JSON list of C-alpha atoms in Angstrom, two decimals:
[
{"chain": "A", "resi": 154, "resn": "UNK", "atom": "CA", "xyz": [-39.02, -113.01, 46.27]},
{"chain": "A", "resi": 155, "resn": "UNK", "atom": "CA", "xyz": [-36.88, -111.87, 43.84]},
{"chain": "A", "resi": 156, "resn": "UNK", "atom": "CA", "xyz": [-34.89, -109.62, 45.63]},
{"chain": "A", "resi": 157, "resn": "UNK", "atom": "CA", "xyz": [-32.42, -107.17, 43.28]},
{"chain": "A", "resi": 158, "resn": "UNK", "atom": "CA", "xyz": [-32.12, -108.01, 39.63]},
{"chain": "A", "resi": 159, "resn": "UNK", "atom": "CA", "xyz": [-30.00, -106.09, 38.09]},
{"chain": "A", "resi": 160, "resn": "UNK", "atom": "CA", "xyz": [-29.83, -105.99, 33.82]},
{"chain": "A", "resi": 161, "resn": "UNK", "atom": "CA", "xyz": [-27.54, -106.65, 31.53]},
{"chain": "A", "resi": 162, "resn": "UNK", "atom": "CA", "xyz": [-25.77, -109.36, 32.70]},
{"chain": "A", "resi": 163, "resn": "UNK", "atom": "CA", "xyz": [-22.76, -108.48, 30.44]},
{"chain": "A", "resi": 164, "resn": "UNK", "atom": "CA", "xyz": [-22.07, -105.99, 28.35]},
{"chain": "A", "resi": 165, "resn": "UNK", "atom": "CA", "xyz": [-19.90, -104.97, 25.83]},
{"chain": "A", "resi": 166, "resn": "UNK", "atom": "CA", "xyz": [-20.02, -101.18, 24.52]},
{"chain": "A", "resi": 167, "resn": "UNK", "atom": "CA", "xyz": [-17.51, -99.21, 22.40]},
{"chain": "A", "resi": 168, "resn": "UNK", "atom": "CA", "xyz": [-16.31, -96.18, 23.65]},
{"chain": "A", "resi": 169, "resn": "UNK", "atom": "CA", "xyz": [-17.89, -92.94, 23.63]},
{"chain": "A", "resi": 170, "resn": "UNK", "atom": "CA", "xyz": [-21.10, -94.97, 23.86]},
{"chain": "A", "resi": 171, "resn": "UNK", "atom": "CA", "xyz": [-24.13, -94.39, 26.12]},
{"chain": "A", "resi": 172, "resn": "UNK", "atom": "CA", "xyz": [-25.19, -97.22, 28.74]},
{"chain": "A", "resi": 173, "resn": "UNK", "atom": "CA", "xyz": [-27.88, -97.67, 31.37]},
{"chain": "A", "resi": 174, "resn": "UNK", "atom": "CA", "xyz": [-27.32, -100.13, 33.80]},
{"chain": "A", "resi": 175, "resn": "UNK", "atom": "CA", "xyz": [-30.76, -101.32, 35.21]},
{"chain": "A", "resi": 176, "resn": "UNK", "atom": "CA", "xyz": [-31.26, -102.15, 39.08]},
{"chain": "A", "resi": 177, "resn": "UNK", "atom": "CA", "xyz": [-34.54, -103.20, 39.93]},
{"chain": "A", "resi": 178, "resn": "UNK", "atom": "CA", "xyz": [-35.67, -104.19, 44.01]},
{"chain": "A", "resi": 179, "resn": "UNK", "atom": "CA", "xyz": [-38.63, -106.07, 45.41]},
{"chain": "A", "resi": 180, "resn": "UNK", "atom": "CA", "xyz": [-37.76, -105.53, 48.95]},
{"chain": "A", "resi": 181, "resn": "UNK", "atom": "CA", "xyz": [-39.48, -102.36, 49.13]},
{"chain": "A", "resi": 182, "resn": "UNK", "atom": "CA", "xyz": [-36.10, -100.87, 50.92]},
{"chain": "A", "resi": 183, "resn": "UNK", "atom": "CA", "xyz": [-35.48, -97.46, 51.14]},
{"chain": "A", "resi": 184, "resn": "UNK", "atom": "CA", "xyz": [-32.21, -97.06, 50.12]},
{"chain": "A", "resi": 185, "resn": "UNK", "atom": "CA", "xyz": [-29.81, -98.47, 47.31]},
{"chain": "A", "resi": 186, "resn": "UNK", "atom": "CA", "xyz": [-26.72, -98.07, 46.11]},
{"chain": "A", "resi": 187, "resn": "UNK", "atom": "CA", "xyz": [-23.81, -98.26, 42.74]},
{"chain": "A", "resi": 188, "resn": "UNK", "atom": "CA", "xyz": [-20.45, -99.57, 42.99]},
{"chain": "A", "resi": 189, "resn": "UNK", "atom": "CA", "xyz": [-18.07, -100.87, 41.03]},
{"chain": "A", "resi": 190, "resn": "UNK", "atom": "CA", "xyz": [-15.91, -104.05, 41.68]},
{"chain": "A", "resi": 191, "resn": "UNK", "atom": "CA", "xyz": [-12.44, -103.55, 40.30]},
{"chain": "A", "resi": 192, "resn": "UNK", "atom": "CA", "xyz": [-8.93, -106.46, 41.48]},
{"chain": "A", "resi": 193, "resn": "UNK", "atom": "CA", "xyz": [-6.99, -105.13, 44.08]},
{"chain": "A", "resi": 194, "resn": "UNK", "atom": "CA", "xyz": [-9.54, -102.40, 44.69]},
{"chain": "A", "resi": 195, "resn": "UNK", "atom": "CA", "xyz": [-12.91, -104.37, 46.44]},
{"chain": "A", "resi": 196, "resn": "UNK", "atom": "CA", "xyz": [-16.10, -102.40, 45.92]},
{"chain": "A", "resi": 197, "resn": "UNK", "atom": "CA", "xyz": [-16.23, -98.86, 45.56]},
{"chain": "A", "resi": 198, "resn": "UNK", "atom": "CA", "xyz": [-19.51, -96.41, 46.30]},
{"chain": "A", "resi": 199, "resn": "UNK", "atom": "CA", "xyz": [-20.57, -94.91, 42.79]},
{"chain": "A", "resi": 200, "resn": "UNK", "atom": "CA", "xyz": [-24.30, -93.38, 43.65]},
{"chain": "A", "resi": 201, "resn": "UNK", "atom": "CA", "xyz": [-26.81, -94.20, 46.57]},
{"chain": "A", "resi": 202, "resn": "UNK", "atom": "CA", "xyz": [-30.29, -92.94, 47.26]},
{"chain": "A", "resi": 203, "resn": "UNK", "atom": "CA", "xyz": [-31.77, -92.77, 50.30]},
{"chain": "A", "resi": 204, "resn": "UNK", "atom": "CA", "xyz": [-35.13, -92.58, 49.76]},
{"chain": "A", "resi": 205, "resn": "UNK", "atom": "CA", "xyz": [-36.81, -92.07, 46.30]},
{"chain": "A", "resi": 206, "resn": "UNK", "atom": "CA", "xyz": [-36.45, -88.66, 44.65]},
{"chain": "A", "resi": 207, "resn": "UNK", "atom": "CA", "xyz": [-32.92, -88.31, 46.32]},
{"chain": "A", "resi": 208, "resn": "UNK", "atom": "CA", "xyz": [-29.60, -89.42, 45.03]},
{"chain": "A", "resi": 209, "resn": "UNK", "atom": "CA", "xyz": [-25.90, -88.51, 46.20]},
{"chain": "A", "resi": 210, "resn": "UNK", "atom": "CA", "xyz": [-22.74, -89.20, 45.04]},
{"chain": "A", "resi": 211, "resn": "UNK", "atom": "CA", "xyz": [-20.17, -92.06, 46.47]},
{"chain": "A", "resi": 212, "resn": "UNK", "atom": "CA", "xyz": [-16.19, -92.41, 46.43]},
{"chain": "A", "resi": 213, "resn": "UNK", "atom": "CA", "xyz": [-16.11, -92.48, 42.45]},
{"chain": "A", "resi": 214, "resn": "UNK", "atom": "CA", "xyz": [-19.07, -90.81, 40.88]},
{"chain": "A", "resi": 215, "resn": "UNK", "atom": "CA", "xyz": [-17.54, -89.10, 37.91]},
{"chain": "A", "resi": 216, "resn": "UNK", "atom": "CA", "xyz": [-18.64, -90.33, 34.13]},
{"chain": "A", "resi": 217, "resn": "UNK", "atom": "CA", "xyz": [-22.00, -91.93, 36.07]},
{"chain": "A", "resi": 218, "resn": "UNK", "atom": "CA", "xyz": [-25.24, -90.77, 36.53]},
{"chain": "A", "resi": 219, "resn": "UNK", "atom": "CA", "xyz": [-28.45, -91.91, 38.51]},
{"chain": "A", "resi": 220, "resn": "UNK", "atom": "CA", "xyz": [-32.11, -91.50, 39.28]},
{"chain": "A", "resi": 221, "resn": "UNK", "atom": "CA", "xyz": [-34.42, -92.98, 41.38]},
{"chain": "A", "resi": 222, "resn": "UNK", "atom": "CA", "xyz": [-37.84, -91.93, 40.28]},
{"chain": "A", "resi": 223, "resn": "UNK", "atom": "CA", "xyz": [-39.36, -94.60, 42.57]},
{"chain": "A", "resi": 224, "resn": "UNK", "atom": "CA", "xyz": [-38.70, -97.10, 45.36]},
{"chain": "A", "resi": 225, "resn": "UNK", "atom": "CA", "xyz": [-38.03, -99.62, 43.21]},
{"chain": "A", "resi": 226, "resn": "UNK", "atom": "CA", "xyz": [-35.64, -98.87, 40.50]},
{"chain": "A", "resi": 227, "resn": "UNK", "atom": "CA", "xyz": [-32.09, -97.04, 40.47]},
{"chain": "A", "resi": 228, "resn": "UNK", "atom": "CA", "xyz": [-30.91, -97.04, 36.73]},
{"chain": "A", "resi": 229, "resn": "UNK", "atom": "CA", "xyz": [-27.31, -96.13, 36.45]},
{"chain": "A", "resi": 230, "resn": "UNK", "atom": "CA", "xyz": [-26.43, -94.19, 33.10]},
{"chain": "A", "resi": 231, "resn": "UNK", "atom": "CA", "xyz": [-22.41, -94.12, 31.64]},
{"chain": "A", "resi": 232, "resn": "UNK", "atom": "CA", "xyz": [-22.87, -90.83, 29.18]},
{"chain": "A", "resi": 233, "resn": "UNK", "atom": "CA", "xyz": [-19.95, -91.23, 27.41]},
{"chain": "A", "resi": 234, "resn": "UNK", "atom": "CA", "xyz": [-18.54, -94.73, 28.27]},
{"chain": "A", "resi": 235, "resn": "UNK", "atom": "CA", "xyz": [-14.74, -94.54, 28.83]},
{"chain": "A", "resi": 236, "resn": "UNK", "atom": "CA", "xyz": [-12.35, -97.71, 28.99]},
{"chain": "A", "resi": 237, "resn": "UNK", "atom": "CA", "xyz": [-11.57, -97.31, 32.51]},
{"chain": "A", "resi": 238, "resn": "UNK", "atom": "CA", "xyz": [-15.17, -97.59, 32.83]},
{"chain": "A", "resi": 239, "resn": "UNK", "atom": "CA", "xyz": [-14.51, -101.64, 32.64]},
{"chain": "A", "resi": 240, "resn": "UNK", "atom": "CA", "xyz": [-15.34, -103.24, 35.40]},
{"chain": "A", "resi": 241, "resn": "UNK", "atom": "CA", "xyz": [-18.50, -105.25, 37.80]},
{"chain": "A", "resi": 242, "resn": "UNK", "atom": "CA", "xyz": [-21.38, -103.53, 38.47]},
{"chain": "A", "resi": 243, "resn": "UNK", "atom": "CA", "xyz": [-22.70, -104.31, 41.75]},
{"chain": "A", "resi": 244, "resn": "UNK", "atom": "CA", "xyz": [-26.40, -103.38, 42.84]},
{"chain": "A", "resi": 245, "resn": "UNK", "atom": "CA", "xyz": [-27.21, -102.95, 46.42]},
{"chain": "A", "resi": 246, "resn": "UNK", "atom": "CA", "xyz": [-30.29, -102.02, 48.57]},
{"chain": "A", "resi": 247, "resn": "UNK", "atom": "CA", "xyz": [-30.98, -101.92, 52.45]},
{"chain": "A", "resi": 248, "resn": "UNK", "atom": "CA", "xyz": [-33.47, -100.70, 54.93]},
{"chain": "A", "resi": 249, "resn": "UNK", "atom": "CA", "xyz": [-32.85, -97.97, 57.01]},
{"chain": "A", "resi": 250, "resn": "UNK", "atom": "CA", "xyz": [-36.03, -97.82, 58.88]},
{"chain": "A", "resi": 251, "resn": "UNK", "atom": "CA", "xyz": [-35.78, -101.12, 60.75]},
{"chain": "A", "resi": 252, "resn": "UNK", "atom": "CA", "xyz": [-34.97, -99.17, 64.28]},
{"chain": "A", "resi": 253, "resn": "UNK", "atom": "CA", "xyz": [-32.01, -101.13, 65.14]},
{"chain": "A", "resi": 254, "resn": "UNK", "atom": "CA", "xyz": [-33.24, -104.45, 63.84]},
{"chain": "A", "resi": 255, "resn": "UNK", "atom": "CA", "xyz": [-30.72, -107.30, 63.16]},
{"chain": "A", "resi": 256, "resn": "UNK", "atom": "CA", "xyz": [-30.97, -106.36, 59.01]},
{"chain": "A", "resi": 257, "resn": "UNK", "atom": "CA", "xyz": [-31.18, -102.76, 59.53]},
{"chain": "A", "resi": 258, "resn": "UNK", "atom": "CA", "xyz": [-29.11, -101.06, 57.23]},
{"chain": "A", "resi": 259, "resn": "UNK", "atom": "CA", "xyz": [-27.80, -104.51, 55.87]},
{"chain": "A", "resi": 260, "resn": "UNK", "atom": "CA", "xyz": [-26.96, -104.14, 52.01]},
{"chain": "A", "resi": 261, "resn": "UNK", "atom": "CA", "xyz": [-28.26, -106.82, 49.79]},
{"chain": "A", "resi": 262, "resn": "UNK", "atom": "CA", "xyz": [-26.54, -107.26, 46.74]},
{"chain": "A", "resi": 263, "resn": "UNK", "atom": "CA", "xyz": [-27.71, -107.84, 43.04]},
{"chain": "A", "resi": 264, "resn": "UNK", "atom": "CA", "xyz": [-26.08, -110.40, 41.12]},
{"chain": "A", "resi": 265, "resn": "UNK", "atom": "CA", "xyz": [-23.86, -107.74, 39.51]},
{"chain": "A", "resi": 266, "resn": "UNK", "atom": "CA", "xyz": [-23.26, -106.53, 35.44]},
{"chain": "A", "resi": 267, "resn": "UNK", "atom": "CA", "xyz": [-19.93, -107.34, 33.95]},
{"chain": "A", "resi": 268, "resn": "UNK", "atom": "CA", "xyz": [-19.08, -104.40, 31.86]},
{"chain": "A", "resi": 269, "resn": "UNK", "atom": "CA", "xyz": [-16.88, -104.05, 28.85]},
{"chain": "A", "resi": 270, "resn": "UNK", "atom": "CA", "xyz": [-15.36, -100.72, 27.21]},
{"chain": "A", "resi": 271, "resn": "UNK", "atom": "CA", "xyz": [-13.57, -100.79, 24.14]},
{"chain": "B", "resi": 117, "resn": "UNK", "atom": "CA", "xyz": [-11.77, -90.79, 57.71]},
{"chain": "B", "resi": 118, "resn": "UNK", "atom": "CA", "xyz": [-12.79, -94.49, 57.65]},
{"chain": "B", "resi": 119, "resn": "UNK", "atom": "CA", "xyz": [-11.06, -97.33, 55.89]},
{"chain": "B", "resi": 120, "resn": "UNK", "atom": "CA", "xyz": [-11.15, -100.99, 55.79]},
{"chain": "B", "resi": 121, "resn": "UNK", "atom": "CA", "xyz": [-7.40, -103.28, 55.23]},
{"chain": "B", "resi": 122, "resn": "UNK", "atom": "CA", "xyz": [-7.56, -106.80, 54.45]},
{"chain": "B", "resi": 123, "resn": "UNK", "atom": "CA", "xyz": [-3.36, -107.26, 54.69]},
{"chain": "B", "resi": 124, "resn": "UNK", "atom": "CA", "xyz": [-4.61, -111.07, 53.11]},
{"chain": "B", "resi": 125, "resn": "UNK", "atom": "CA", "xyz": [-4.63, -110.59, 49.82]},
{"chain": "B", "resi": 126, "resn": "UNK", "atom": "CA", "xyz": [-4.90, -114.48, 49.44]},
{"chain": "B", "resi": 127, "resn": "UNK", "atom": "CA", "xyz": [-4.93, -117.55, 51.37]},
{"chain": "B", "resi": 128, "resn": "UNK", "atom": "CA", "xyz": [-4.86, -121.49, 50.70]},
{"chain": "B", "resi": 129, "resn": "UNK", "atom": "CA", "xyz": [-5.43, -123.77, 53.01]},
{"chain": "B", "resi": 130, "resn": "UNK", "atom": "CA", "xyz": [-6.51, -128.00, 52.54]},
{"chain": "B", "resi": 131, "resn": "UNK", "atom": "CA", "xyz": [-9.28, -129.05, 53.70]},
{"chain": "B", "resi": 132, "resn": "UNK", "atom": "CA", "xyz": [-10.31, -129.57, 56.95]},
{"chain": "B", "resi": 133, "resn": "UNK", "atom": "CA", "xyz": [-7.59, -126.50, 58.14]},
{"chain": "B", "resi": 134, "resn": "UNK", "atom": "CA", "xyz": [-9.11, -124.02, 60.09]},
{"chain": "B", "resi": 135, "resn": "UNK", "atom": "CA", "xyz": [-8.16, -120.85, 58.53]},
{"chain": "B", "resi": 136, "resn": "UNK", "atom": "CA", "xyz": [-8.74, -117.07, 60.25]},
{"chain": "B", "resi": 137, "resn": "UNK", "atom": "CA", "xyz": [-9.31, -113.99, 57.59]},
{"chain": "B", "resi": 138, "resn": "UNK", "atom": "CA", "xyz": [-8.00, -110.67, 59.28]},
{"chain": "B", "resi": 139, "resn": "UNK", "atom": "CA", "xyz": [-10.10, -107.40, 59.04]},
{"chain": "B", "resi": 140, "resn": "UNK", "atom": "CA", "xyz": [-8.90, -104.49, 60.92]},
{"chain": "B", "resi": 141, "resn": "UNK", "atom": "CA", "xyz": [-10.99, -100.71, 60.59]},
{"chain": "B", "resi": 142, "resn": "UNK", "atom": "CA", "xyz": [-10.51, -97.67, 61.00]},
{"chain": "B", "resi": 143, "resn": "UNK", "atom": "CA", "xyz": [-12.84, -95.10, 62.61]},
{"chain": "B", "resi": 144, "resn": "UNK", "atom": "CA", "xyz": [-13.64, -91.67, 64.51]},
{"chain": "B", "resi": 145, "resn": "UNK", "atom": "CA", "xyz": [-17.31, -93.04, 64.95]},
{"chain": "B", "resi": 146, "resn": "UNK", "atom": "CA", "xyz": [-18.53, -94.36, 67.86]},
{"chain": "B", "resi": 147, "resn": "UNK", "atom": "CA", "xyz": [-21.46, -95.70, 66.85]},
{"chain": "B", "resi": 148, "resn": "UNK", "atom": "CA", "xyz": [-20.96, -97.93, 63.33]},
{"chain": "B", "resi": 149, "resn": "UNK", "atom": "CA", "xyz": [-21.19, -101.78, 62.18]},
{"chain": "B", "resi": 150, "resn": "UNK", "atom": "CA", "xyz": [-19.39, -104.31, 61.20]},
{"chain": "B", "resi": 151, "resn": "UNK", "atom": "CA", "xyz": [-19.81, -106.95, 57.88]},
{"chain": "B", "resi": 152, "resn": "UNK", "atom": "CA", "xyz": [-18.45, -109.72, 56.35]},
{"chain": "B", "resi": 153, "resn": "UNK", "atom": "CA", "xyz": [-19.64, -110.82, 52.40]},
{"chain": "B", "resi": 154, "resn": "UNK", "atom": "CA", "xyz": [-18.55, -114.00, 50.57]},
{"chain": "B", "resi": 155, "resn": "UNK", "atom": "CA", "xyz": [-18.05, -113.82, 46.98]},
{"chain": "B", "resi": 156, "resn": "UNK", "atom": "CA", "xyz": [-18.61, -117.02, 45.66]},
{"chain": "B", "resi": 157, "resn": "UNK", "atom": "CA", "xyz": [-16.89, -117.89, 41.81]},
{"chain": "B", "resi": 158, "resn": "UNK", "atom": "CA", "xyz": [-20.47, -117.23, 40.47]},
{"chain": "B", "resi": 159, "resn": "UNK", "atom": "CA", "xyz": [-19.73, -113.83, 41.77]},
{"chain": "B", "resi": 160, "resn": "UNK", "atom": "CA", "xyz": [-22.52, -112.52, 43.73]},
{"chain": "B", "resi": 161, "resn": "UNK", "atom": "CA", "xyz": [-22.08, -111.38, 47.19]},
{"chain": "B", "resi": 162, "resn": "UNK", "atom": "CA", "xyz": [-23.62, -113.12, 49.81]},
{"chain": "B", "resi": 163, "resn": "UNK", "atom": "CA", "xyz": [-24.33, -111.46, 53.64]},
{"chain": "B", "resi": 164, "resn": "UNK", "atom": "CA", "xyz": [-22.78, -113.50, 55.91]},
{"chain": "B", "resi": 165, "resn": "UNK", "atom": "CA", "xyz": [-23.09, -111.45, 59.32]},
{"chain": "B", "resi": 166, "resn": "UNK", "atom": "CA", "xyz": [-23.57, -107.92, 60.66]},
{"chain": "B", "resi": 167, "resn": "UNK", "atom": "CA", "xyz": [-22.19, -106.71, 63.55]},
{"chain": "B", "resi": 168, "resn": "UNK", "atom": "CA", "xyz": [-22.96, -103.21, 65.62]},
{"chain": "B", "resi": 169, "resn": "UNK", "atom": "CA", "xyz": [-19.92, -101.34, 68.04]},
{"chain": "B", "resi": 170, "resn": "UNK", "atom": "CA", "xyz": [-21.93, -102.08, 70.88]},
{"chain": "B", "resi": 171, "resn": "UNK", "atom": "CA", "xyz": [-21.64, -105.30, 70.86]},
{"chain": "B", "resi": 172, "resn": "UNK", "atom": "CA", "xyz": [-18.65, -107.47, 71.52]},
{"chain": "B", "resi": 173, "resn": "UNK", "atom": "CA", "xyz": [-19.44, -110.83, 71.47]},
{"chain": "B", "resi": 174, "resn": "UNK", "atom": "CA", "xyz": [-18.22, -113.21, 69.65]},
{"chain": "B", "resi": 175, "resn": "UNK", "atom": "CA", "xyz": [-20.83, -115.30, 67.32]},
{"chain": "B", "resi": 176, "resn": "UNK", "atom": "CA", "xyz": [-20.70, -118.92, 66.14]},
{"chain": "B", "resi": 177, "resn": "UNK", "atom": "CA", "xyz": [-22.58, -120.32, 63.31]},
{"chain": "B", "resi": 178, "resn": "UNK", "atom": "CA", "xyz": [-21.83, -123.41, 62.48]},
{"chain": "B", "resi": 179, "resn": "UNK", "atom": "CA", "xyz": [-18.56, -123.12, 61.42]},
{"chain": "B", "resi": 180, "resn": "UNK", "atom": "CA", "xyz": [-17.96, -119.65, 61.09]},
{"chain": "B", "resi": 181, "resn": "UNK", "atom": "CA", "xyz": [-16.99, -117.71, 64.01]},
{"chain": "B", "resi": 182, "resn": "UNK", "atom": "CA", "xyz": [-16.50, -113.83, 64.46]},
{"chain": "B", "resi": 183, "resn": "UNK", "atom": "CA", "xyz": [-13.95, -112.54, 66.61]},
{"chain": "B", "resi": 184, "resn": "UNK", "atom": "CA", "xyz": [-15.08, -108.57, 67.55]},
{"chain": "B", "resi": 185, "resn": "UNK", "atom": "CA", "xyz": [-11.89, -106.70, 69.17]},
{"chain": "B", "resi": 186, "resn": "UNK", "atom": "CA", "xyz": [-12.93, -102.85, 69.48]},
{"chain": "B", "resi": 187, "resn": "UNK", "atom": "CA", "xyz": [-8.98, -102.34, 71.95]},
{"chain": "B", "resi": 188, "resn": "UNK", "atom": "CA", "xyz": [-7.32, -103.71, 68.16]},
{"chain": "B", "resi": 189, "resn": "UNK", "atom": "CA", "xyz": [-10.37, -102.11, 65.77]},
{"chain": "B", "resi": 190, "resn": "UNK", "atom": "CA", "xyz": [-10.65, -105.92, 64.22]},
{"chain": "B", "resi": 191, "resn": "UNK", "atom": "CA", "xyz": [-13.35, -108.35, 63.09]},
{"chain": "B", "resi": 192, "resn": "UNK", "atom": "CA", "xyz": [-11.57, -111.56, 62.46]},
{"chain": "B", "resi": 193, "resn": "UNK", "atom": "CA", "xyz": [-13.35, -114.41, 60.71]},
{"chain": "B", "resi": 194, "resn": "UNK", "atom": "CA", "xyz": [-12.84, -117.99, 61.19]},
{"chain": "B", "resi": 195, "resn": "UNK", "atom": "CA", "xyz": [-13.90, -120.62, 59.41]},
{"chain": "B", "resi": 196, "resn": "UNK", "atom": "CA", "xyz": [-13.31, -124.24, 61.45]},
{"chain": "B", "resi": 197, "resn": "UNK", "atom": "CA", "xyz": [-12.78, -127.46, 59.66]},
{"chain": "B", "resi": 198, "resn": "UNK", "atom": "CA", "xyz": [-12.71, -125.73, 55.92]},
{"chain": "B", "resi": 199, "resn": "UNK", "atom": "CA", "xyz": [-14.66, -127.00, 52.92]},
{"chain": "B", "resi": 200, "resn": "UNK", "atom": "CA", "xyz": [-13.37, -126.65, 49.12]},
{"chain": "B", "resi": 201, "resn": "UNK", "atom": "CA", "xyz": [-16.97, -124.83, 48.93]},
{"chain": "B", "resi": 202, "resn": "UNK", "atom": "CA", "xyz": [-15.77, -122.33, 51.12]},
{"chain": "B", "resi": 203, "resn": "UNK", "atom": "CA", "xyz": [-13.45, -121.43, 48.54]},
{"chain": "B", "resi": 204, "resn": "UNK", "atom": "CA", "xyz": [-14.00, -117.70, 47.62]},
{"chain": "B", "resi": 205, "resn": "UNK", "atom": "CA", "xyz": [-13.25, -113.67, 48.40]},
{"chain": "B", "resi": 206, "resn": "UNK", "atom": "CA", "xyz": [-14.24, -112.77, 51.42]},
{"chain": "B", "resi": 207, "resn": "UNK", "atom": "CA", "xyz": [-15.02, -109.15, 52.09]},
{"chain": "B", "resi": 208, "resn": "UNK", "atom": "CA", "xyz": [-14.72, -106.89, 55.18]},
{"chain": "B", "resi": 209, "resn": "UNK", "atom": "CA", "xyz": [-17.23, -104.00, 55.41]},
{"chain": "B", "resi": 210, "resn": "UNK", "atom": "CA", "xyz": [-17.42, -100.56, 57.80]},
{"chain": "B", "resi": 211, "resn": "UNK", "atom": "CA", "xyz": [-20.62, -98.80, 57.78]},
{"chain": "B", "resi": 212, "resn": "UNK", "atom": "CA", "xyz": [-20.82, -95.61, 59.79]},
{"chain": "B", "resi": 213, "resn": "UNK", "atom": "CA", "xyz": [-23.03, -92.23, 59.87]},
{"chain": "B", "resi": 214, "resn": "UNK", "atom": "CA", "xyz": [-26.20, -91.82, 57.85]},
{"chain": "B", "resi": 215, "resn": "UNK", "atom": "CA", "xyz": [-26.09, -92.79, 54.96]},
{"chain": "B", "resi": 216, "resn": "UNK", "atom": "CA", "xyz": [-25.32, -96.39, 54.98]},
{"chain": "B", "resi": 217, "resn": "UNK", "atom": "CA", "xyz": [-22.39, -95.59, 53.22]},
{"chain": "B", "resi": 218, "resn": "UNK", "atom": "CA", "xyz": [-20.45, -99.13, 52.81]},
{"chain": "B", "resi": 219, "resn": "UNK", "atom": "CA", "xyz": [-16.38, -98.98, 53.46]},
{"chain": "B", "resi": 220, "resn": "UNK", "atom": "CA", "xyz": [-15.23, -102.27, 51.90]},
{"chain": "B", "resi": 221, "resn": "UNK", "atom": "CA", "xyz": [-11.72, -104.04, 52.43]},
{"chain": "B", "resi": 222, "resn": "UNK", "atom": "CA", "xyz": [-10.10, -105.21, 49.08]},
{"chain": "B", "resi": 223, "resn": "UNK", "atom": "CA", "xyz": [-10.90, -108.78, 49.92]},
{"chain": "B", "resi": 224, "resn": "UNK", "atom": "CA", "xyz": [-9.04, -112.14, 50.62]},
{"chain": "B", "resi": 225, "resn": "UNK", "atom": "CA", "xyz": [-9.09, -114.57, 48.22]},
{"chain": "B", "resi": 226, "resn": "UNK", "atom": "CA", "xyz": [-9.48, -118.29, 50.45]},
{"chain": "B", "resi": 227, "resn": "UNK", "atom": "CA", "xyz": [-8.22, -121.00, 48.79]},
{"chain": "B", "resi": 228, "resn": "UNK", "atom": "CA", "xyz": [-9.31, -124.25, 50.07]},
{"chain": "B", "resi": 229, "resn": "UNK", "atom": "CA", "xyz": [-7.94, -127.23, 48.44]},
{"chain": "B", "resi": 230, "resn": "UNK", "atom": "CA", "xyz": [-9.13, -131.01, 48.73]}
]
């Protein structure tokens, strides 16, 4: 399987720009997850869903929106990109609803979106 | 509040060196779990074990070994007998209450020269 593509690969956007960051799953997991890879910093928790229709907001939400209109996708929107906005965009889903299983709650990556603002 | 420290910000070693990468965590929680990624140059971020408070042991695989301490709060990773493909960041991860939310240490960067 596929696992999590995630689209763009790179990106560069001027600022003041809109993006959508595209996050796609085949896992059929209920949850996923946003965060942003920055040097020095590791990965920080933008957005996560739990289960389709619900979203919440991480360590560093502001300037980012989401939506998860279905199990499978979790589309991450910049409004109004911002330079500080530069960074990797890491994908992530997981299964909550394994019981205790070796992978429950185990996040699976996506092969990340390098992100430019100028 | 929960936090992750990787005091390795980076590490080189030759080959064939073991070399240990230090993860210590912070937590009221009693119940939570433990993880350690590898971030490979290409850049994606590979699972490399998972690890709940009940359980102590230590685990071996292959060369990588996982040393669980709940009296220090650590999860110390050793890899035996290094390979220059074992060259990337390594990442420590805390994952506690219920929403899988993911605590990550800022990573150690692991050298490993031929």
């Amino acid at each position: 399987t596929a696992g999590i593509t995630q689209a763009p690969t790179s990106q560069i956007l001027a600022a003041g720009r809109s993006m959508t960051l595209r996050c796609t799953q085949d896992m059929r997991h209920n949850a996923m997850y946003w965060y942003r890879q920055d040097l020095g910093l590791g990965l920080r928790l933008i957005h996560y869903s739990n289960t389709a229709g619900t979203t919440g907001k991480g360590e560093v939400p502001d300037g980012y929106s989401v939506s998860r209109a279905n199990t499978d996708d979790f589309p991450l929107t910049l409004a109004s990109a911002v330079p500080s906005q530069t960074s990797v965009y890491f994908c992530a889903s997981s299964d909550s609803r394994l019981a205790g299983g070796p992978n429950t709650d185990t996040q699976y990556f996506g092969p990340g979106t390098r992100l430019t603002v100028l | 509040a929960q936090k992750v420290t990787q005091a390795q910000t980076e590490i080189s070693v030759v080959e064939k060196e073991d070399v240990t990468l230090d993860c210590v965590y912070e937590t009221r929680d009693t119940t939570y779990y433990l993880f350690w990624y590898k971030q490979p140059p290409s850049g994606e971020l590979v699972f490399l074990i998972r690890r709940n408070s009940f359980d102590e042991q230590n685990e071996i695989s292959g060369r990588y070994s996982w040393n669980f301490q709940k009296s220090t709060s650590s999860f110390n990773f050793t890899i035996t007998a290094s390979q220059v493909v074992d060259s990337a960041v390594y990442f420590c991860a805390l994952s506690v209450g219920n929403f899988n939310k993911f605590y990550f240490g800022s990573g150690t960067k692991l050298n490993v020269k031929p």
